[in-house]
Short mmCIF file of C-alpha atoms in Angstrom, two decimals:
data_model
loop_
_atom_site.label_atom_id
_atom_site.label_comp_id
_atom_site.label_asym_id
_atom_site.label_seq_id
_atom_site.Cartn_x
_atom_site.Cartn_y
_atom_site.Cartn_z
CA MET A 1 286.45 24.46 -30.49
CA ILE A 2 285.20 21.18 -31.98
CA GLY A 3 282.19 21.20 -29.66
CA PHE A 4 281.35 24.73 -30.79
CA ALA A 5 281.55 23.69 -34.47
CA ILE A 6 279.32 20.66 -33.82
CA SER A 7 276.73 22.72 -31.96
CA LYS A 8 276.81 25.35 -34.72
CA ALA A 9 276.31 22.64 -37.37
CA ARG A 10 273.53 21.08 -35.31
CA ARG A 11 271.88 24.48 -34.99
CA ARG A 12 272.17 25.01 -38.75
CA VAL A 13 270.54 21.61 -39.40
CA MET A 14 267.76 22.40 -36.92
CA ASP A 15 267.20 25.77 -38.61
CA THR A 16 266.97 24.04 -41.99
CA VAL A 17 264.52 21.49 -40.61
CA LEU A 18 262.45 24.27 -39.03
CA GLN A 19 262.46 26.24 -42.29
CA GLU A 20 261.28 23.18 -44.23
CA GLN A 21 258.55 22.49 -41.67
CA LEU A 22 257.43 26.12 -41.81
CA LEU A 23 257.30 25.93 -45.59
CA ARG A 24 255.12 22.79 -45.43
CA TRP A 25 252.81 24.42 -42.87
CA ARG A 26 252.52 27.53 -45.03
CA ARG A 27 251.52 25.48 -48.05
CA ALA A 28 248.92 23.58 -46.02
CA ASN A 29 247.62 26.85 -44.59
CA ARG A 30 247.36 28.33 -48.08
CA ARG A 31 245.25 25.37 -49.19
CA LEU A 32 243.08 25.76 -46.09
CA PHE A 33 242.64 29.47 -46.80
CA PHE A 34 241.53 28.85 -50.39
CA CYS A 35 239.26 26.02 -49.23
CA GLY A 36 237.46 28.43 -46.89
CA TRP A 37 236.98 30.96 -49.67
CA ALA A 38 235.79 28.21 -52.02
CA LEU A 39 233.13 27.08 -49.50
CA ILE A 40 231.88 30.64 -49.09
CA ALA A 41 231.87 31.19 -52.87
CA CYS A 42 229.86 28.00 -53.42
CA VAL A 43 227.20 29.18 -50.99
CA VAL A 44 227.03 32.65 -52.51
CA PHE A 45 226.69 31.24 -56.01
CA SER A 46 223.99 28.80 -54.86
CA TRP A 47 222.06 31.67 -53.23
CA ILE A 48 222.33 33.70 -56.43
CA PHE A 49 221.37 30.69 -58.55
CA LEU A 50 218.29 29.89 -56.46
CA ALA A 51 217.28 33.54 -56.22
CA PHE A 52 217.36 34.04 -59.98
CA SER A 53 216.40 30.54 -61.05
CA SER A 54 213.38 30.03 -63.21
CA GLN A 55 209.92 29.24 -61.90
CA ARG A 56 210.25 25.86 -63.56
CA LEU A 57 213.27 24.94 -61.44
CA GLN A 58 211.60 26.15 -58.27
CA ALA A 59 208.52 24.13 -59.14
CA TYR A 60 210.77 21.10 -59.68
CA LEU A 61 212.38 21.58 -56.27
CA LEU A 62 209.00 21.96 -54.60
CA ARG A 63 207.16 19.23 -56.51
CA PRO A 64 205.11 16.81 -54.42
CA GLY A 65 206.84 13.64 -53.25
CA ALA A 66 205.60 10.10 -53.87
CA GLU A 67 203.21 10.07 -50.91
CA GLU A 68 201.66 13.38 -51.87
CA ARG A 69 201.23 12.22 -55.48
CA VAL A 70 199.37 9.11 -54.28
CA ILE A 71 197.04 11.22 -52.15
CA LEU A 72 196.43 13.68 -54.98
CA SER A 73 195.84 10.93 -57.54
CA LYS A 74 193.29 9.23 -55.28
CA LEU A 75 191.53 12.53 -54.76
CA ASP A 76 191.67 13.38 -58.48
CA THR A 77 190.19 10.04 -59.59
CA ALA A 78 187.36 10.22 -57.08
CA GLY A 79 185.08 12.02 -59.52
CA PRO A 80 182.89 14.98 -58.60
CA LEU A 81 183.56 16.09 -55.03
CA SER A 82 181.02 17.11 -52.45
CA LEU A 83 181.55 20.20 -50.31
CA ARG A 84 182.84 18.03 -47.45
CA GLU A 85 185.34 16.29 -49.75
CA LYS A 86 186.51 19.64 -51.13
CA LYS A 87 187.16 20.83 -47.58
CA LEU A 88 189.01 17.61 -46.85
CA LEU A 89 191.09 18.09 -50.00
CA ALA A 90 191.97 21.66 -48.94
CA VAL A 91 192.96 20.46 -45.45
CA THR A 92 195.03 17.64 -46.96
CA LYS A 93 196.89 20.04 -49.21
CA THR A 94 197.42 22.48 -46.36
CA LEU A 95 198.51 19.97 -43.72
CA ILE A 96 200.46 17.44 -45.78
CA ILE A 97 201.74 18.94 -49.01
CA ALA A 98 202.56 22.54 -48.03
CA PRO A 99 204.67 21.66 -44.95
CA ARG A 100 206.76 19.20 -46.96
CA ALA A 101 207.46 21.84 -49.60
CA ILE A 102 208.43 24.29 -46.87
CA LEU A 103 210.64 21.63 -45.30
CA LYS A 104 212.46 21.13 -48.61
CA VAL A 105 213.17 24.85 -48.86
CA LEU A 106 214.30 25.00 -45.24
CA THR A 107 216.59 22.02 -45.80
CA ILE A 108 218.22 23.78 -48.74
CA ARG A 109 218.60 26.99 -46.71
CA PHE A 110 219.99 25.06 -43.73
CA ALA A 111 222.58 23.36 -45.95
CA GLN A 112 223.59 26.71 -47.39
CA THR A 113 223.88 28.28 -43.95
CA LEU A 114 225.86 25.35 -42.60
CA THR A 115 228.24 25.50 -45.56
CA MET A 116 228.67 29.25 -45.06
CA VAL A 117 229.45 28.76 -41.35
CA MET A 118 231.96 26.04 -42.24
CA GLY A 119 233.59 28.34 -44.80
CA ILE A 120 233.87 31.18 -42.29
CA PHE A 121 235.26 28.78 -39.67
CA VAL A 122 237.88 27.39 -42.08
CA LEU A 123 238.80 30.91 -43.19
CA GLY A 124 239.14 32.13 -39.59
CA PHE A 125 241.18 29.08 -38.64
CA SER A 126 243.54 29.63 -41.57
CA VAL A 127 244.01 33.31 -40.65
CA TRP A 128 244.74 32.31 -37.05
CA GLU A 129 247.23 29.66 -38.24
CA ARG A 130 248.88 32.19 -40.55
CA LYS A 131 249.43 34.55 -37.62
CA LYS A 132 251.00 31.69 -35.63
CA LEU A 133 253.24 30.80 -38.57
CA ASN A 134 254.35 34.41 -38.97
CA LEU A 135 255.25 34.55 -35.28
CA LEU A 136 257.14 31.26 -35.58
CA GLN A 137 258.95 32.58 -38.67
CA LYS A 138 260.08 35.65 -36.72
CA LEU A 139 261.34 33.44 -33.90
CA VAL A 140 263.34 31.31 -36.33
CA GLU A 141 264.80 34.37 -38.05
CA THR A 142 265.89 35.95 -34.75
CA LYS A 143 267.90 32.86 -33.67
#
């Protein structure tokens, strides 16, 4: 009789501990779930912001870097240009300046895509964890 009472009390304590652990896991999972949605929302808002941003902002993002400015300033201060120098200037702008601007845009897009993938991963992980927690909750309740 005493052994039965001790095992019943032990089981009650274990159930309480399990319930508290489940509660902590649920709170952590809730934070994870909202974190995933927040990452996705940040990316969506950045896409909208860049899509509808002014030409001035886009020009700022795509402005030439320090090296390009040096090249352009040297070419600008050279005075009147011959046909050969004009062709060289066009090639310089095409081969040096345009790819760097494209690279900046691609870097922004890559960061957005990576953040979106992370958000989807976190969201999926939290949904998977929630299903596990629900199953664990059912197991605890059936004991």
